[in-house]
PDB file of C-alpha atoms in Angstrom:
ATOM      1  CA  UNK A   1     -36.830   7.710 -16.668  1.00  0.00           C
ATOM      2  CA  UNK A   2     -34.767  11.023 -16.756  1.00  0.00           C
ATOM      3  CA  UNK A   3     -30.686  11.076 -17.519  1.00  0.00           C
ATOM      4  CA  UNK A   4     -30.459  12.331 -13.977  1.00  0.00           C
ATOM      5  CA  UNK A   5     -32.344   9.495 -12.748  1.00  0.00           C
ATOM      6  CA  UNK A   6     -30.347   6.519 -14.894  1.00  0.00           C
ATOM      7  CA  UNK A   7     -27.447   8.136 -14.199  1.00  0.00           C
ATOM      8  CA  UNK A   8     -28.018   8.652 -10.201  1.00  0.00           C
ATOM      9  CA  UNK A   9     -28.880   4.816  -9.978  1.00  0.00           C
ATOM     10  CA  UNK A  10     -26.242   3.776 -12.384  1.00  0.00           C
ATOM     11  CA  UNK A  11     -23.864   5.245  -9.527  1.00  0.00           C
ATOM     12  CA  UNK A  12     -25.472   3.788  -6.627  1.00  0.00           C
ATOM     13  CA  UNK A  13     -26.021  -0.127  -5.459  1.00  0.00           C
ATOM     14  CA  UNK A  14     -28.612  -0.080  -2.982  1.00  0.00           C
ATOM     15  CA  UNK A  15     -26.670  -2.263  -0.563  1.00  0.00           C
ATOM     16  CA  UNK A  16     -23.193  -0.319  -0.345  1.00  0.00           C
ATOM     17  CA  UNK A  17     -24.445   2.705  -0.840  1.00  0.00           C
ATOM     18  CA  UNK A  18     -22.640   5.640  -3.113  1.00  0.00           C
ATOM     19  CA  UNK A  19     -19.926   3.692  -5.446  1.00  0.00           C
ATOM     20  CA  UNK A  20     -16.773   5.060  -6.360  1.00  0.00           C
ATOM     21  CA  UNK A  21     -14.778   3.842  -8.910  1.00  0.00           C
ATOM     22  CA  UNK A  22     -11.367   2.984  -8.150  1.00  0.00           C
ATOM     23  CA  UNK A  23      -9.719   6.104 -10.575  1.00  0.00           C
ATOM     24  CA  UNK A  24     -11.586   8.416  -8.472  1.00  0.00           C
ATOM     25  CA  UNK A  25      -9.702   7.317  -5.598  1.00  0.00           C
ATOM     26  CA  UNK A  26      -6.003   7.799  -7.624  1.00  0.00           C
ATOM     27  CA  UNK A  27      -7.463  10.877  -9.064  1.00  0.00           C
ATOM     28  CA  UNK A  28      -7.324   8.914 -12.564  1.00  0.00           C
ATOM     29  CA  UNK A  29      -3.755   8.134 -11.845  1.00  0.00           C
ATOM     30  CA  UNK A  30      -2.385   4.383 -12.442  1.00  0.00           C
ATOM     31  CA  UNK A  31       0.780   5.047 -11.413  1.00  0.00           C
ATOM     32  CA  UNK A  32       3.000   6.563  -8.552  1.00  0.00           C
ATOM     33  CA  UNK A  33       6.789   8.090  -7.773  1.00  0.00           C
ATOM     34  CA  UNK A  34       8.538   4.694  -6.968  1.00  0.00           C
ATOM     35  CA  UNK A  35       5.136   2.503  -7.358  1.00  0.00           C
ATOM     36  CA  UNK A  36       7.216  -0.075  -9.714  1.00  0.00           C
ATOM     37  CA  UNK A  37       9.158  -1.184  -6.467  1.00  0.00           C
ATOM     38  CA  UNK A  38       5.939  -1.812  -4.545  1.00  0.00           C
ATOM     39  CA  UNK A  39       5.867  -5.633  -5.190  1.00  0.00           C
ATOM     40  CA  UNK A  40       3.063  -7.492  -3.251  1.00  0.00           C
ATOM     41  CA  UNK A  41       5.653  -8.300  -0.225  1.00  0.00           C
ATOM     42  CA  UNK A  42       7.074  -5.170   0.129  1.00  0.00           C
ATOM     43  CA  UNK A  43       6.175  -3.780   3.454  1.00  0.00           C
ATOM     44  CA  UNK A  44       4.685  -0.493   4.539  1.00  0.00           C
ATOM     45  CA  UNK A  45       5.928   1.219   8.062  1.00  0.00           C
ATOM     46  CA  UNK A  46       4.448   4.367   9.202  1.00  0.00           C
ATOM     47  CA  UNK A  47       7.194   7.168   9.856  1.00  0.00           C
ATOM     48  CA  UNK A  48       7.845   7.447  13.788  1.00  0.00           C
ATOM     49  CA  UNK A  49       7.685  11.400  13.312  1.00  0.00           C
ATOM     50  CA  UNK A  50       4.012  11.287  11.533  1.00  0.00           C
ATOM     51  CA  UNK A  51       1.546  13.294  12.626  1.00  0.00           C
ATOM     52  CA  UNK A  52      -2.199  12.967  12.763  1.00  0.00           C
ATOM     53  CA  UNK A  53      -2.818  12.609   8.975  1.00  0.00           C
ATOM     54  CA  UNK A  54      -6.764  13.306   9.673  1.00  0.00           C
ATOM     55  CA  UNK A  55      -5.467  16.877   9.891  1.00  0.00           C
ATOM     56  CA  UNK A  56      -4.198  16.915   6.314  1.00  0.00           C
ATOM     57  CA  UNK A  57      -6.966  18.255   3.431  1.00  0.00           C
ATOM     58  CA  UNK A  58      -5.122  16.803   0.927  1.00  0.00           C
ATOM     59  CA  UNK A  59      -4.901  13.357   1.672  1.00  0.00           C
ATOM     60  CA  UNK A  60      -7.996  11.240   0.974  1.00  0.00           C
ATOM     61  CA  UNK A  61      -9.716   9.030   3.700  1.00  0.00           C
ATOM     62  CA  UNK A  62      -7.772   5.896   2.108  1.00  0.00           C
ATOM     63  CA  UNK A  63      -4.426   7.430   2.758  1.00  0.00           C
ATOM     64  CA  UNK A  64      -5.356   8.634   6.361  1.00  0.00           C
ATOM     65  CA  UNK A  65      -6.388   4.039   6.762  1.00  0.00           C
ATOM     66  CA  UNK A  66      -3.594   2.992   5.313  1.00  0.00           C
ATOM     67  CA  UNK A  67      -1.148   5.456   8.091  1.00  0.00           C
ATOM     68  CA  UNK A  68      -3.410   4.466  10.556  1.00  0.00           C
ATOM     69  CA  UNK A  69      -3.191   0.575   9.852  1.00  0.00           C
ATOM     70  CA  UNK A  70       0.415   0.808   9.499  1.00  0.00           C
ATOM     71  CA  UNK A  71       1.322   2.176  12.559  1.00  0.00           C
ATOM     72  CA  UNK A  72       0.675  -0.142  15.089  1.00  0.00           C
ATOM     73  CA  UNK A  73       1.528  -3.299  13.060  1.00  0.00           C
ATOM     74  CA  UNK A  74       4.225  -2.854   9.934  1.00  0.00           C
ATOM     75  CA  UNK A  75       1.725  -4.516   6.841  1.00  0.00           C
ATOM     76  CA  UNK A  76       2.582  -5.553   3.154  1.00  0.00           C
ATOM     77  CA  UNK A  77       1.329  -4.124   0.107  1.00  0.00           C
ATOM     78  CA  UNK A  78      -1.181  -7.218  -0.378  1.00  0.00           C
ATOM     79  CA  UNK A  79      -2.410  -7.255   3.254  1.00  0.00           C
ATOM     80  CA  UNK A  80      -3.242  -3.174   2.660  1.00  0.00           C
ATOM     81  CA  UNK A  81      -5.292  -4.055  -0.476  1.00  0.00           C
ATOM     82  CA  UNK A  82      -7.189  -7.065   1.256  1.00  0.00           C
ATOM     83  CA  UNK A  83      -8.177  -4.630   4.427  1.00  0.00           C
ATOM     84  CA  UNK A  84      -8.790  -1.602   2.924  1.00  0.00           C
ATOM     85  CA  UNK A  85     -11.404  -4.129   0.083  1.00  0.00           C
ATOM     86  CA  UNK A  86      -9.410  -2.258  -3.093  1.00  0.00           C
ATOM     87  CA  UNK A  87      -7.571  -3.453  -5.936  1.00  0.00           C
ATOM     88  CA  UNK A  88      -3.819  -3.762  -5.315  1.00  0.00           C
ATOM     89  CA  UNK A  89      -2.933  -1.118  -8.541  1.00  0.00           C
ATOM     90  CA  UNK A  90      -5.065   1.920  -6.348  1.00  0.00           C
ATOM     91  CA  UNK A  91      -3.561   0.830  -3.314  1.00  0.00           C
ATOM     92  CA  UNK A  92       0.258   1.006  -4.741  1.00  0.00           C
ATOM     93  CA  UNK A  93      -0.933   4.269  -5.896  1.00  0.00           C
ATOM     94  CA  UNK A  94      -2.176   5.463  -2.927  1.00  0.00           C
ATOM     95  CA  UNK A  95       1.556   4.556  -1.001  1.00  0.00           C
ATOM     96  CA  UNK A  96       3.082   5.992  -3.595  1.00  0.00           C
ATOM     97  CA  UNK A  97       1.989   9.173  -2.810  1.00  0.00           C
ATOM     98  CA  UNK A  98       2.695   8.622   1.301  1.00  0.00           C
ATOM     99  CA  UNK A  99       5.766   7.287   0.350  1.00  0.00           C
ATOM    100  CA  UNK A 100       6.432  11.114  -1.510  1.00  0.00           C
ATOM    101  CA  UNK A 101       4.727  12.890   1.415  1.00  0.00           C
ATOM    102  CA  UNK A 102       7.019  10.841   3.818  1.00  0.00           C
ATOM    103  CA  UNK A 103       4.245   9.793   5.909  1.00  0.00           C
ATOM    104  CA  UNK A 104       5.157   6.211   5.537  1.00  0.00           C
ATOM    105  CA  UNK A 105       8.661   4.281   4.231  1.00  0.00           C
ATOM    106  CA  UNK A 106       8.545   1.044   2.272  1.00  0.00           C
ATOM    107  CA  UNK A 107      10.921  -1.792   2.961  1.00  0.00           C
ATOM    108  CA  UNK A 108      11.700  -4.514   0.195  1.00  0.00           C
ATOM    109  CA  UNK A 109      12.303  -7.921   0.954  1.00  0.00           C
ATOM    110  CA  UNK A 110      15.751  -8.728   0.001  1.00  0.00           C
ATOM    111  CA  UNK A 111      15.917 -10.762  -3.647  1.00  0.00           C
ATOM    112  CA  UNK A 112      16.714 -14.334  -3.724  1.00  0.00           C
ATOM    113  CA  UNK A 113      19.356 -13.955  -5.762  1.00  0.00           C
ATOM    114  CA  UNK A 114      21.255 -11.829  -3.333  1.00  0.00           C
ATOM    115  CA  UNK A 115      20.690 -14.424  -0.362  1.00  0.00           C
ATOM    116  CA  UNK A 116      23.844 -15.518   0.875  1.00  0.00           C
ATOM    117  CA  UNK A 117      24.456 -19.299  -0.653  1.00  0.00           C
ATOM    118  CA  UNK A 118      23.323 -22.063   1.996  1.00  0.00           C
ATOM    119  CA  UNK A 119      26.842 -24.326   1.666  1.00  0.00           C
ATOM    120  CA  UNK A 120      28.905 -20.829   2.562  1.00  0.00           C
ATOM    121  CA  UNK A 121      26.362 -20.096   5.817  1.00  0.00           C
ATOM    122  CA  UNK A 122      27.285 -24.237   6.526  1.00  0.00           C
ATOM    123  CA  UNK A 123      30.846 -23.529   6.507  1.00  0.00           C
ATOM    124  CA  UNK A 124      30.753 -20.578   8.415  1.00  0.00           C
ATOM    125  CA  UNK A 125      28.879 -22.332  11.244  1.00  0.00           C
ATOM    126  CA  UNK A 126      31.306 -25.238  11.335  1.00  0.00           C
ATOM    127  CA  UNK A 127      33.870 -22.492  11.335  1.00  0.00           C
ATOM    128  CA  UNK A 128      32.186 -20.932  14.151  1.00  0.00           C
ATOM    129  CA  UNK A 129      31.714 -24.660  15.897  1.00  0.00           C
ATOM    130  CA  UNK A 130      35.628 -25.744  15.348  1.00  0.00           C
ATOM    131  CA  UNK A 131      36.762 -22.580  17.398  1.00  0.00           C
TER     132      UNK A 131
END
């Protein structure tokens, strides 16, 4: 068998078709503008003002999902990765760069340690209650 040939079936799986390899998808990048505050919770909200990103050359068909996905229904970083079928490092990568192109805005759940303490939110209700 030729190079061409082991190298054309090395690159295809006869039941999905084409494969791409996730780097191809990132353009070989692993990392993003802002990706290291893309935990798996954080979630993704389209920008009200977005366009039709199908209209854009430069973004890939993964970014024009991942707008369309999030702009009915706001979804997490892990929800993203489990519909779109790709590993969750491509898909932070792929944000990333809607997140720079303003397409989409992320918003971080708020850390445990800066959740108000439960006995103060008990006092303030039995404040609240004694008036």
């Amino acid at each position: 068998m030729s190079a061409d040939g082991q190298g054309r079936n090395h690159w295809f799986d006869d039941e999905a078709g084409p494969v791409v390899r996730p780097y191809a998808m990132t353009r070989g990048r692993t990392t993003s503008e802002g990706q290291h505050r893309l935990d798996l919770i954080a979630v993704v909200v389209t920008e009200p003002d977005t366009g039709d990103p199908e209209s854009d050359p430069t973004l890939s068909p993964e970014h024009v999902e991942i707008v369309g996905l999030c702009r009915g229904v706001p979804q997490s970083v892990a929800e993203l990765a489990a519909e779109l079928d790709l590993p969750i490092g491509v898909v932070r990568v792929l944000i990333g760069d809607l997140v720079h192109a303003e397409l989409v805005h992320v918003t971080r759940p708020v850390p445990p340690a800066e959740l108000p303490d439960e006995s103060i939110l008990r006092d303030v209700i039995n404040g609240l209650r004694a008036l």
